[in-house]
Amino acid sequence: MLNGKKVLFSGMQATGNLTLGNYLGALKNWVGLCDEYECFYSVVDMHSITVRQDPATLRKRARTLLMIYIAAGIDPEKNCLYYQSHVSGHAELAWILNCFTYMGELNRMTQFKDKSAKHADNINAGLFTYPVLMAADILLYQADVVPVGIDQMQHLELTRDIAQRFNGIYGDVFTIPEAYIGKVGAKIMSLQDPSRKMSKSDENPNASIYLMDDPDTIIRKCKRAVTDSEGQILYREEQPGIRNLIDIYSACTGKTPEEVVKEFDGKGYGDFKLAVGESVVSVLKPLQDRFADLEKNKDYIDQIIKEKDSQVEHMQELMIQRVDRVELLLKQLAKVLANNTNYATLISGPSYNQTKLKFIQLSKVEEHKLLVVVVVEGNIIRNSFVTIDEELSDEELLNLNILLNSSLNGLTIEEINLGVIAKMKEQAGSHRRVVDLVLNEVSEVIRS
Ligand code: ATP
Ligand code: LTN
């Protein structure tokens, strides 16, 4: 949650010219979501360099994409629009998450298989770990929802798996994101081969309508669209070309496919294709006009880029700190136990050795003082106070409690003694002093 709203994250690569498919399948659905969600829309330019790019062209395309976001109606006052490469946390978190992602998982990604077949001369490690950077994009902002097309679902599933794995080890660090399925779900197909999706990287320019195509080009491309010889405008599998044109027409006009079929009953393909072209022009023309205005207003775009960068920079710092703080929490845990003779006594006292821990809760009573409540089997409750060096935030305290309960709950006191010490030994590593301290204390108690 951010400002009382759920967080939404999505992004597009700045590769190639955007198509009508990108607009109808993604961008159009993003407009207006800011009423319900706190929205982050990124120009994911670091993803783009997984295939070779010319720097100047990429820079230009990234800026064009940001302007298209705005021209499509995503209000920069109400949404966070920014470049992925301007926010260092994406790459930083991606590295951390790389260490929690398995080769086998990445090997299964169909996009990796497709792209490496397409770019056989450059199958780089970035192409392989592309989904981890995508996971970092999403998890960096604790996104609750992610609008993605069906082709990106596998990456979103992986993001959820990585987040769950991390949380399982370190407590509740990441929000687990859900896919957001837009109202207009249509997948727009190529105009030249309706069995393939319309794609900005298609080599045949007649296969795609680009957002910046002029009206004549749009109409010409629609007229040349591959159809069939059935001669009837029907919405069915057997006529994939016509079906695709009906999808385009209905997405552009808001009519249902049934209404479209009725409207063109008895009409020829020529008339229908012209109407489809005109409906696309009527949707793209306002976007193109707004884009032309934005192009004239360099200072305005520069100002948005600058402003959003600093806003997002702040958000991501909080998240990265939070991930780093996980380690700190573990140290704190070691300290809490080490500093608390009473607690060490309690958990290693001979009468409780075989009883099971039910619940443990730390709560803040003063800045540097915590109350420890321990409930063991048979509801034996012990309270004691511990002093800590560094004040914990409420969130950290919550995480520490989750961590304690998830790792200790249900164990016997004896197991806890052995387990906690083993765990602390493992986690603390360079903090041997703390571990030694606890070991000493516990052995003291056992001996006495
Ligand atoms: P590329 O050809 O470079 O792989 P692309 O055109 O397939 O790119 P992406 O950058 O992968 O586009 O996707 C951006 C967004 O647009 C994604 O959310 C994706 O689901 C959506 N999208 C892309 N193509 C279509 C399409 N033909 N129909 C509907 N949605 C699409
Ligand atoms: N991989 C996506 C683009 C993308 C993305 C993201 C989408 C990168 N990071 C985070 C949603 C959330 C694509 O190719 N369409």
Short mmCIF file of C-alpha atoms and ligand atoms in Angstrom, two decimals:
data_model
loop_
_atom_site.label_atom_id
_atom_site.label_comp_id
_atom_site.label_asym_id
_atom_site.label_seq_id
_atom_site.Cartn_x
_atom_site.Cartn_y
_atom_site.Cartn_z
CA MET A 1 0.00 0.00 0.00
CA LEU A 2 1.18 3.48 -0.81
CA ASN A 3 -0.82 6.61 0.02
CA GLY A 4 -3.72 4.34 0.94
CA LYS A 5 -3.79 2.64 -2.46
CA LYS A 6 -2.51 -0.65 -3.77
CA VAL A 7 0.64 -0.36 -5.85
CA LEU A 8 0.67 -1.18 -9.58
CA PHE A 9 3.78 -1.61 -11.69
CA SER A 10 4.23 -2.16 -15.39
CA GLY A 11 6.73 -1.37 -18.10
CA MET A 12 7.51 -1.58 -21.77
CA GLN A 13 10.74 -2.03 -23.59
CA ALA A 14 12.05 0.79 -25.70
CA THR A 15 12.79 -1.49 -28.62
CA GLY A 16 11.27 -0.76 -32.01
CA ASN A 17 8.26 1.36 -32.80
CA LEU A 18 5.16 0.72 -30.76
CA THR A 19 2.32 -1.00 -32.55
CA LEU A 20 -1.44 -0.91 -32.34
CA GLY A 21 -1.07 -4.24 -30.45
CA ASN A 22 0.98 -2.57 -27.71
CA TYR A 23 -1.58 0.20 -27.51
CA LEU A 24 -4.78 -1.86 -27.44
CA GLY A 25 -3.29 -4.72 -25.42
CA ALA A 26 -1.40 -2.69 -22.85
CA LEU A 27 -1.24 1.12 -22.90
CA LYS A 28 -4.94 1.76 -23.38
CA ASN A 29 -5.70 -0.39 -20.33
CA TRP A 30 -3.20 1.49 -18.19
CA VAL A 31 -4.98 4.81 -18.62
CA GLY A 32 -7.22 5.57 -15.68
CA LEU A 33 -5.91 2.86 -13.34
CA CYS A 34 -4.37 5.60 -11.21
CA ASP A 35 -7.77 6.27 -9.62
CA GLU A 36 -7.61 2.91 -7.96
CA TYR A 37 -3.86 2.23 -7.77
CA GLU A 38 -0.64 4.05 -7.10
CA CYS A 39 0.86 3.48 -10.56
CA PHE A 40 4.46 3.12 -11.67
CA TYR A 41 5.02 2.86 -15.42
CA SER A 42 8.61 2.42 -16.38
CA VAL A 43 10.48 2.67 -19.65
CA VAL A 44 12.44 -0.53 -19.11
CA ASP A 45 15.49 0.50 -21.09
CA MET A 46 17.88 -1.85 -19.28
CA HIS A 47 15.85 -4.78 -20.55
CA SER A 48 16.35 -3.46 -24.08
CA ILE A 49 20.11 -3.99 -24.04
CA THR A 50 19.66 -7.75 -23.80
CA VAL A 51 19.70 -7.42 -27.59
CA ARG A 52 22.25 -5.17 -29.34
CA GLN A 53 21.28 -1.51 -29.44
CA ASP A 54 22.70 1.59 -30.97
CA PRO A 55 23.07 3.96 -27.96
CA ALA A 56 21.74 7.08 -29.69
CA THR A 57 18.75 5.22 -31.13
CA LEU A 58 17.94 3.61 -27.80
CA ARG A 59 18.08 6.96 -26.03
CA LYS A 60 15.73 8.45 -28.61
CA ARG A 61 13.34 5.52 -28.43
CA ALA A 62 13.25 5.59 -24.65
CA ARG A 63 12.26 9.25 -24.70
CA THR A 64 9.71 8.60 -27.43
CA LEU A 65 8.20 5.81 -25.33
CA LEU A 66 7.88 8.08 -22.31
CA MET A 67 6.13 10.66 -24.48
CA ILE A 68 3.83 7.98 -25.91
CA TYR A 69 2.84 7.01 -22.36
CA ILE A 70 1.76 10.61 -21.81
CA ALA A 71 0.21 11.04 -25.27
CA ALA A 72 -1.83 7.85 -24.68
CA GLY A 73 -3.42 9.58 -21.71
CA ILE A 74 -1.32 8.47 -18.73
CA ASP A 75 -1.24 11.63 -16.66
CA PRO A 76 2.28 12.29 -15.31
CA GLU A 77 0.75 14.23 -12.41
CA LYS A 78 -1.04 11.13 -11.20
CA ASN A 79 1.32 8.34 -12.31
CA CYS A 80 4.99 7.76 -11.84
CA LEU A 81 6.53 7.61 -15.32
CA TYR A 82 10.28 7.09 -15.37
CA TYR A 83 13.30 5.36 -16.91
CA GLN A 84 14.37 2.10 -15.31
CA SER A 85 18.05 2.91 -15.93
CA HIS A 86 17.81 6.10 -13.87
CA VAL A 87 16.99 4.20 -10.70
CA SER A 88 19.92 2.15 -9.45
CA GLY A 89 17.77 -0.07 -7.22
CA HIS A 90 16.50 -2.13 -10.16
CA ALA A 91 19.98 -3.45 -10.96
CA GLU A 92 20.93 -3.75 -7.29
CA LEU A 93 17.89 -5.76 -6.35
CA ALA A 94 18.20 -7.84 -9.53
CA TRP A 95 21.63 -8.97 -8.36
CA ILE A 96 20.29 -9.99 -4.96
CA LEU A 97 17.37 -11.84 -6.57
CA ASN A 98 19.75 -13.57 -9.00
CA CYS A 99 21.14 -15.33 -5.97
CA PHE A 100 17.65 -16.63 -5.17
CA THR A 101 16.77 -17.84 -8.68
CA TYR A 102 17.67 -21.23 -10.07
CA MET A 103 19.18 -21.90 -13.49
CA GLY A 104 16.51 -24.55 -14.07
CA GLU A 105 13.75 -21.98 -13.58
CA LEU A 106 15.30 -19.57 -16.07
CA ASN A 107 15.90 -22.39 -18.53
CA ARG A 108 12.17 -23.00 -18.69
CA MET A 109 11.28 -19.46 -19.78
CA THR A 110 9.75 -19.55 -23.24
CA GLN A 111 10.71 -15.95 -24.02
CA PHE A 112 14.37 -16.88 -23.43
CA LYS A 113 14.02 -19.82 -25.79
CA ASP A 114 12.34 -17.66 -28.46
CA LYS A 115 14.73 -14.74 -28.18
CA SER A 116 17.84 -16.89 -28.12
CA ALA A 117 16.67 -18.66 -31.27
CA LYS A 118 16.14 -15.25 -32.86
CA HIS A 119 19.48 -13.83 -31.72
CA ALA A 120 21.62 -16.94 -31.96
CA ASP A 121 24.78 -14.85 -32.37
CA ASN A 122 24.23 -13.07 -29.05
CA ILE A 123 22.82 -15.36 -26.38
CA ASN A 124 24.11 -13.30 -23.48
CA ALA A 125 23.64 -13.82 -19.75
CA GLY A 126 21.38 -10.76 -19.59
CA LEU A 127 18.93 -12.41 -21.95
CA PHE A 128 18.93 -15.39 -19.61
CA THR A 129 18.41 -13.38 -16.42
CA TYR A 130 15.98 -10.93 -18.06
CA PRO A 131 13.08 -12.24 -15.91
CA VAL A 132 15.06 -11.57 -12.71
CA LEU A 133 15.42 -7.91 -13.63
CA MET A 134 11.69 -7.90 -14.31
CA ALA A 135 11.10 -9.42 -10.86
CA ALA A 136 13.28 -6.69 -9.36
CA ASP A 137 11.23 -4.00 -11.18
CA ILE A 138 8.07 -5.31 -9.58
CA LEU A 139 9.33 -6.21 -6.11
CA LEU A 140 11.27 -2.97 -5.70
CA TYR A 141 8.01 -1.08 -5.26
CA GLN A 142 6.11 -3.78 -3.37
CA ALA A 143 3.70 -3.90 -6.32
CA ASP A 144 0.39 -5.59 -5.55
CA VAL A 145 -0.72 -5.79 -9.17
CA VAL A 146 1.05 -5.99 -12.51
CA PRO A 147 -0.85 -5.53 -15.77
CA VAL A 148 0.78 -7.83 -18.30
CA GLY A 149 -0.19 -9.58 -21.46
CA ILE A 150 -0.56 -13.33 -21.53
CA ASP A 151 2.99 -13.63 -22.93
CA GLN A 152 4.43 -12.24 -19.69
CA MET A 153 2.50 -14.46 -17.28
CA GLN A 154 5.34 -16.95 -17.00
CA HIS A 155 7.70 -14.16 -15.89
CA LEU A 156 5.18 -12.97 -13.35
CA GLU A 157 4.83 -16.47 -11.93
CA LEU A 158 8.60 -16.63 -11.56
CA THR A 159 8.57 -13.26 -9.79
CA ARG A 160 6.08 -14.65 -7.30
CA ASP A 161 8.20 -17.77 -6.75
CA ILE A 162 11.35 -15.74 -6.12
CA ALA A 163 9.53 -13.42 -3.71
CA GLN A 164 8.00 -16.32 -1.82
CA ARG A 165 11.36 -18.06 -1.61
CA PHE A 166 13.02 -14.92 -0.22
CA ASN A 167 10.21 -14.33 2.27
CA GLY A 168 10.42 -17.96 3.37
CA ILE A 169 14.02 -17.43 4.35
CA TYR A 170 14.00 -13.88 5.68
CA GLY A 171 10.47 -13.10 6.78
CA ASP A 172 7.91 -10.87 5.20
CA VAL A 173 10.07 -8.67 2.99
CA PHE A 174 8.29 -8.65 -0.38
CA THR A 175 4.67 -8.21 -1.37
CA ILE A 176 3.59 -11.10 -3.59
CA PRO A 177 2.25 -9.52 -6.81
CA GLU A 178 -0.86 -10.57 -8.72
CA ALA A 179 -1.38 -10.30 -12.47
CA TYR A 180 -3.85 -7.63 -13.51
CA ILE A 181 -5.97 -8.66 -16.43
CA GLY A 182 -7.29 -5.60 -18.25
CA LYS A 183 -10.82 -5.15 -19.52
CA VAL A 184 -9.69 -5.08 -23.14
CA GLY A 185 -7.84 -8.33 -23.31
CA ALA A 186 -7.65 -8.63 -27.08
CA LYS A 187 -4.47 -9.97 -28.53
CA ILE A 188 -3.96 -8.18 -31.82
CA MET A 189 -2.55 -10.37 -34.55
CA SER A 190 -0.25 -9.58 -37.47
CA LEU A 191 -2.07 -8.13 -40.49
CA GLN A 192 0.04 -10.32 -42.77
CA ASP A 193 -0.07 -13.55 -40.78
CA PRO A 194 -3.03 -13.70 -38.40
CA SER A 195 -1.58 -16.75 -36.64
CA ARG A 196 1.21 -14.57 -35.16
CA LYS A 197 0.84 -11.63 -32.82
CA MET A 198 1.38 -8.13 -34.10
CA SER A 199 4.85 -7.32 -32.87
CA LYS A 200 7.09 -4.27 -33.00
CA SER A 201 10.03 -6.42 -34.01
CA ASP A 202 8.26 -7.89 -37.06
CA GLU A 203 10.44 -7.41 -40.11
CA ASN A 204 7.50 -6.87 -42.45
CA PRO A 205 6.26 -3.28 -41.94
CA ASN A 206 2.87 -4.18 -43.44
CA ALA A 207 2.28 -6.68 -40.64
CA SER A 208 1.92 -4.00 -37.97
CA ILE A 209 0.21 -0.67 -37.61
CA TYR A 210 2.62 1.63 -35.83
CA LEU A 211 1.31 4.25 -33.46
CA MET A 212 2.93 6.98 -35.52
CA ASP A 213 1.70 5.76 -38.93
CA ASP A 214 -0.12 8.50 -40.85
CA PRO A 215 -3.80 8.00 -41.79
CA ASP A 216 -3.06 6.98 -45.40
CA THR A 217 -0.57 4.35 -44.29
CA ILE A 218 -3.00 2.96 -41.71
CA ILE A 219 -5.78 2.66 -44.25
CA ARG A 220 -3.45 1.14 -46.84
CA LYS A 221 -2.20 -1.47 -44.33
CA CYS A 222 -5.75 -2.39 -43.36
CA LYS A 223 -6.76 -2.72 -46.99
CA ARG A 224 -3.81 -5.07 -47.58
CA ALA A 225 -4.54 -7.17 -44.52
CA VAL A 226 -4.53 -10.89 -45.28
CA THR A 227 -8.05 -12.33 -45.07
CA ASP A 228 -9.75 -15.25 -46.86
CA SER A 229 -12.06 -16.03 -49.73
CA GLU A 230 -15.16 -16.77 -47.64
CA GLY A 231 -16.64 -13.38 -48.48
CA GLN A 232 -18.55 -13.11 -45.17
CA ILE A 233 -17.75 -11.00 -42.16
CA LEU A 234 -18.11 -13.50 -39.34
CA TYR A 235 -16.35 -13.78 -35.99
CA ARG A 236 -15.00 -17.32 -36.03
CA GLU A 237 -11.83 -19.41 -35.81
CA GLU A 238 -11.94 -20.39 -39.48
CA GLN A 239 -11.49 -16.75 -40.52
CA PRO A 240 -8.53 -15.58 -38.39
CA GLY A 241 -7.78 -12.53 -40.57
CA ILE A 242 -11.36 -11.22 -40.44
CA ARG A 243 -11.62 -12.12 -36.77
CA ASN A 244 -8.51 -10.03 -36.04
CA LEU A 245 -9.95 -7.07 -37.95
CA ILE A 246 -13.20 -7.41 -35.98
CA ASP A 247 -11.13 -7.38 -32.74
CA ILE A 248 -9.35 -4.23 -33.86
CA TYR A 249 -12.57 -2.54 -34.91
CA SER A 250 -14.36 -3.45 -31.71
CA ALA A 251 -11.42 -2.31 -29.52
CA CYS A 252 -11.33 1.01 -31.39
CA THR A 253 -15.10 1.64 -31.38
CA GLY A 254 -16.15 -0.03 -28.12
CA LYS A 255 -18.65 -2.23 -29.99
CA THR A 256 -18.89 -5.95 -29.26
CA PRO A 257 -17.85 -8.43 -32.00
CA GLU A 258 -21.54 -9.40 -32.35
CA GLU A 259 -22.50 -5.79 -33.00
CA VAL A 260 -19.72 -5.49 -35.57
CA VAL A 261 -20.87 -8.63 -37.38
CA LYS A 262 -24.41 -7.22 -37.50
CA GLU A 263 -23.21 -3.82 -38.72
CA PHE A 264 -21.35 -5.36 -41.68
CA ASP A 265 -23.86 -8.01 -42.56
CA GLY A 266 -24.02 -8.27 -46.35
CA LYS A 267 -21.14 -5.83 -46.87
CA GLY A 268 -17.90 -6.65 -48.71
CA TYR A 269 -14.38 -6.96 -47.32
CA GLY A 270 -13.34 -3.72 -49.03
CA ASP A 271 -15.91 -1.65 -47.11
CA PHE A 272 -15.12 -3.41 -43.86
CA LYS A 273 -11.35 -2.94 -44.18
CA LEU A 274 -11.84 0.76 -44.90
CA ALA A 275 -14.04 1.11 -41.81
CA VAL A 276 -11.43 -0.71 -39.70
CA GLY A 277 -8.72 1.63 -41.00
CA GLU A 278 -10.84 4.69 -40.23
CA SER A 279 -11.61 3.47 -36.73
CA VAL A 280 -7.88 3.02 -36.07
CA VAL A 281 -7.16 6.50 -37.42
CA SER A 282 -9.81 7.97 -35.15
CA VAL A 283 -8.14 6.38 -32.12
CA LEU A 284 -4.54 7.12 -33.09
CA LYS A 285 -4.98 10.64 -34.45
CA PRO A 286 -5.56 12.31 -31.04
CA LEU A 287 -2.60 10.38 -29.61
CA GLN A 288 -0.42 11.53 -32.51
CA ASP A 289 -1.54 15.16 -32.08
CA ARG A 290 -0.73 15.08 -28.36
CA PHE A 291 2.61 13.50 -29.17
CA ALA A 292 3.42 16.29 -31.66
CA ASP A 293 2.64 18.88 -28.96
CA LEU A 294 4.86 17.12 -26.45
CA GLU A 295 7.69 16.98 -28.96
CA LYS A 296 7.60 20.76 -29.14
CA ASN A 297 7.76 21.00 -25.39
CA LYS A 298 11.23 19.70 -24.55
CA ASP A 299 11.45 21.47 -21.18
CA TYR A 300 8.23 19.90 -19.95
CA ILE A 301 9.45 16.37 -20.68
CA ASP A 302 12.88 17.12 -19.17
CA GLN A 303 11.17 18.36 -16.05
CA ILE A 304 9.01 15.22 -15.74
CA ILE A 305 12.05 12.98 -16.14
CA LYS A 306 13.92 14.88 -13.44
CA GLU A 307 11.04 15.10 -11.00
CA LYS A 308 9.99 11.45 -11.26
CA ASP A 309 13.57 10.23 -11.00
CA SER A 310 13.97 11.76 -7.59
CA GLN A 311 10.55 10.55 -6.42
CA VAL A 312 11.23 6.98 -7.48
CA GLU A 313 14.82 7.12 -6.23
CA HIS A 314 13.48 7.75 -2.74
CA MET A 315 11.01 4.84 -2.92
CA GLN A 316 13.59 2.37 -4.11
CA GLU A 317 16.11 3.40 -1.48
CA LEU A 318 13.59 2.45 1.17
CA MET A 319 13.16 -0.97 -0.41
CA ILE A 320 16.84 -1.70 -0.85
CA GLN A 321 17.43 -0.64 2.74
CA ARG A 322 14.69 -2.99 3.75
CA VAL A 323 16.35 -5.93 2.02
CA ASP A 324 19.70 -5.00 3.54
CA ARG A 325 18.03 -4.62 6.90
CA VAL A 326 17.02 -8.27 6.80
CA GLU A 327 20.59 -9.09 7.59
CA LEU A 328 20.61 -6.46 10.27
CA LEU A 329 17.51 -8.02 11.78
CA LEU A 330 19.32 -11.30 12.11
CA LYS A 331 22.11 -9.54 13.91
CA GLN A 332 19.58 -7.84 16.14
CA LEU A 333 18.07 -11.20 16.93
CA ALA A 334 21.47 -12.46 17.94
CA LYS A 335 21.94 -9.37 20.09
CA VAL A 336 18.55 -9.61 21.73
CA LEU A 337 19.27 -13.16 22.76
CA ALA A 338 22.85 -12.45 23.69
CA ASN A 339 22.00 -9.46 25.85
CA ASN A 340 19.21 -11.14 27.65
CA THR A 341 20.44 -13.34 30.42
CA ASN A 342 16.92 -13.95 31.64
CA TYR A 343 15.83 -15.19 28.27
CA ALA A 344 18.85 -17.42 27.92
CA THR A 345 18.11 -18.75 31.39
CA LEU A 346 14.49 -19.27 30.56
CA ILE A 347 15.02 -21.16 27.36
CA SER A 348 17.69 -23.35 28.80
CA GLY A 349 16.25 -23.84 32.28
CA PRO A 350 16.16 -27.60 33.05
CA SER A 351 12.45 -27.71 33.82
CA TYR A 352 11.49 -26.36 30.41
CA ASN A 353 13.92 -28.27 28.29
CA GLN A 354 11.37 -30.59 26.74
CA THR A 355 8.45 -28.17 26.54
CA LYS A 356 7.43 -26.68 23.25
CA LEU A 357 7.45 -23.03 22.37
CA LYS A 358 4.07 -21.77 21.29
CA PHE A 359 4.54 -18.12 20.77
CA ILE A 360 7.10 -15.45 21.29
CA GLN A 361 6.54 -11.75 21.04
CA LEU A 362 8.83 -8.79 21.25
CA SER A 363 7.25 -5.40 21.75
CA LYS A 364 8.74 -1.99 22.20
CA VAL A 365 8.26 -0.42 25.63
CA GLU A 366 10.86 2.29 25.30
CA GLU A 367 13.20 3.42 22.55
CA HIS A 368 15.86 0.90 23.44
CA LYS A 369 13.88 -1.49 25.54
CA LEU A 370 11.88 -4.48 24.38
CA LEU A 371 9.45 -6.62 26.30
CA VAL A 372 9.85 -10.33 25.54
CA VAL A 373 6.79 -12.48 26.11
CA VAL A 374 7.38 -16.21 25.77
CA VAL A 375 4.56 -18.71 25.76
CA VAL A 376 5.50 -22.34 25.97
CA GLU A 377 3.37 -25.45 26.10
CA GLY A 378 0.95 -25.42 29.02
CA ASN A 379 0.68 -21.65 28.71
CA ILE A 380 3.64 -20.88 30.86
CA ILE A 381 4.28 -17.25 30.25
CA ARG A 382 7.48 -15.45 30.97
CA ASN A 383 8.02 -11.74 30.54
CA SER A 384 11.37 -10.10 30.55
CA PHE A 385 12.94 -6.92 29.24
CA VAL A 386 15.88 -6.61 26.94
CA THR A 387 17.86 -3.57 25.98
CA ILE A 388 18.92 -3.10 22.38
CA ASP A 389 21.58 -0.81 20.92
CA GLU A 390 19.68 0.35 17.90
CA GLU A 391 16.04 1.25 17.90
CA LEU A 392 13.87 -1.00 15.72
CA SER A 393 11.13 0.47 13.54
CA ASP A 394 7.63 -1.01 13.88
CA GLU A 395 8.10 -2.78 10.60
CA GLU A 396 11.39 -4.30 11.67
CA LEU A 397 9.90 -5.38 14.93
CA LEU A 398 7.12 -7.08 13.03
CA ASN A 399 9.63 -8.82 10.78
CA LEU A 400 11.68 -9.90 13.75
CA ASN A 401 8.58 -11.35 15.38
CA ILE A 402 7.64 -13.20 12.21
CA LEU A 403 11.16 -14.49 11.90
CA LEU A 404 11.28 -15.65 15.51
CA ASN A 405 7.93 -17.35 15.37
CA SER A 406 8.38 -18.95 11.99
CA SER A 407 11.73 -20.40 12.92
CA LEU A 408 11.20 -21.25 16.59
CA ASN A 409 7.51 -22.00 17.04
CA GLY A 410 6.75 -25.63 17.86
CA LEU A 411 10.30 -26.54 18.77
CA THR A 412 11.20 -27.78 22.22
CA ILE A 413 13.25 -25.43 24.32
CA GLU A 414 16.17 -27.79 24.01
CA GLU A 415 15.89 -27.80 20.23
CA ILE A 416 15.65 -24.06 20.26
CA ASN A 417 18.82 -23.79 22.27
CA LEU A 418 20.67 -25.99 19.84
CA GLY A 419 18.87 -24.64 16.77
CA VAL A 420 19.14 -20.97 17.59
CA ILE A 421 22.76 -21.28 18.34
CA ALA A 422 23.42 -23.23 15.16
CA LYS A 423 21.39 -20.74 13.14
CA MET A 424 23.07 -17.78 14.71
CA LYS A 425 26.44 -19.31 14.14
CA GLU A 426 25.57 -19.76 10.50
CA GLN A 427 24.00 -16.32 10.05
CA ALA A 428 26.34 -14.27 12.12
CA GLY A 429 29.56 -15.44 10.49
CA SER A 430 31.71 -12.41 11.03
CA HIS A 431 29.86 -11.65 14.22
CA ARG A 432 31.46 -14.43 16.12
CA ARG A 433 31.69 -12.28 19.19
CA VAL A 434 27.92 -12.27 19.56
CA VAL A 435 27.67 -15.98 18.97
CA ASP A 436 30.45 -16.72 21.41
CA LEU A 437 28.73 -14.58 23.97
CA VAL A 438 25.50 -16.54 23.71
CA LEU A 439 27.27 -19.87 23.65
CA ASN A 440 29.09 -18.92 26.80
CA GLU A 441 25.93 -17.78 28.49
CA VAL A 442 24.02 -20.88 27.60
CA SER A 443 26.78 -23.21 28.63
CA GLU A 444 27.05 -21.28 31.90
CA VAL A 445 23.36 -21.93 32.53
CA ILE A 446 23.61 -25.57 31.58
CA ARG A 447 26.58 -26.07 33.85
CA SER A 448 24.92 -24.39 36.83
P1 ATP B 1 8.95 -7.40 -29.24
O1 ATP B 1 8.47 -7.65 -30.62
O2 ATP B 1 10.11 -6.44 -29.15
O3 ATP B 1 9.13 -8.64 -28.42
P2 ATP B 1 6.26 -6.71 -28.53
O4 ATP B 1 5.66 -5.86 -29.60
O5 ATP B 1 5.87 -8.12 -28.47
O6 ATP B 1 7.83 -6.56 -28.52
P3 ATP B 1 6.47 -6.07 -25.71
O7 ATP B 1 7.42 -4.95 -25.46
O8 ATP B 1 6.93 -7.45 -25.44
O9 ATP B 1 5.89 -5.96 -27.19
O10 ATP B 1 5.14 -5.85 -24.91
C1 ATP B 1 4.69 -4.66 -24.36
C2 ATP B 1 3.28 -4.87 -23.89
O11 ATP B 1 2.39 -4.93 -25.00
C3 ATP B 1 3.08 -6.19 -23.13
O12 ATP B 1 2.23 -5.98 -22.01
C4 ATP B 1 2.41 -7.10 -24.13
O13 ATP B 1 1.59 -8.06 -23.51
C5 ATP B 1 1.60 -6.11 -24.98
N1 ATP B 1 1.47 -6.56 -26.36
C6 ATP B 1 2.47 -6.71 -27.26
N2 ATP B 1 2.01 -7.12 -28.45
C7 ATP B 1 0.66 -7.26 -28.31
C8 ATP B 1 -0.39 -7.66 -29.19
N3 ATP B 1 -0.15 -7.98 -30.43
N4 ATP B 1 -1.64 -7.66 -28.72
C9 ATP B 1 -1.91 -7.30 -27.46
N5 ATP B 1 -0.97 -6.92 -26.57
C10 ATP B 1 0.31 -6.89 -26.97
N1 LTN B 2 9.12 -8.06 -19.96
C1 LTN B 2 8.06 -7.13 -20.27
C2 LTN B 2 8.43 -5.72 -19.95
C3 LTN B 2 8.68 -5.56 -18.50
C4 LTN B 2 7.68 -5.55 -17.49
C5 LTN B 2 8.38 -5.38 -16.26
C6 LTN B 2 6.28 -5.68 -17.50
C7 LTN B 2 9.87 -5.39 -17.88
N2 LTN B 2 9.70 -5.27 -16.54
C8 LTN B 2 7.70 -5.36 -15.06
C9 LTN B 2 5.62 -5.65 -16.27
C10 LTN B 2 6.32 -5.49 -15.07
C11 LTN B 2 7.71 -7.25 -21.74
O1 LTN B 2 8.53 -7.69 -22.49
N3 LTN B 2 6.56 -6.86 -22.11
#
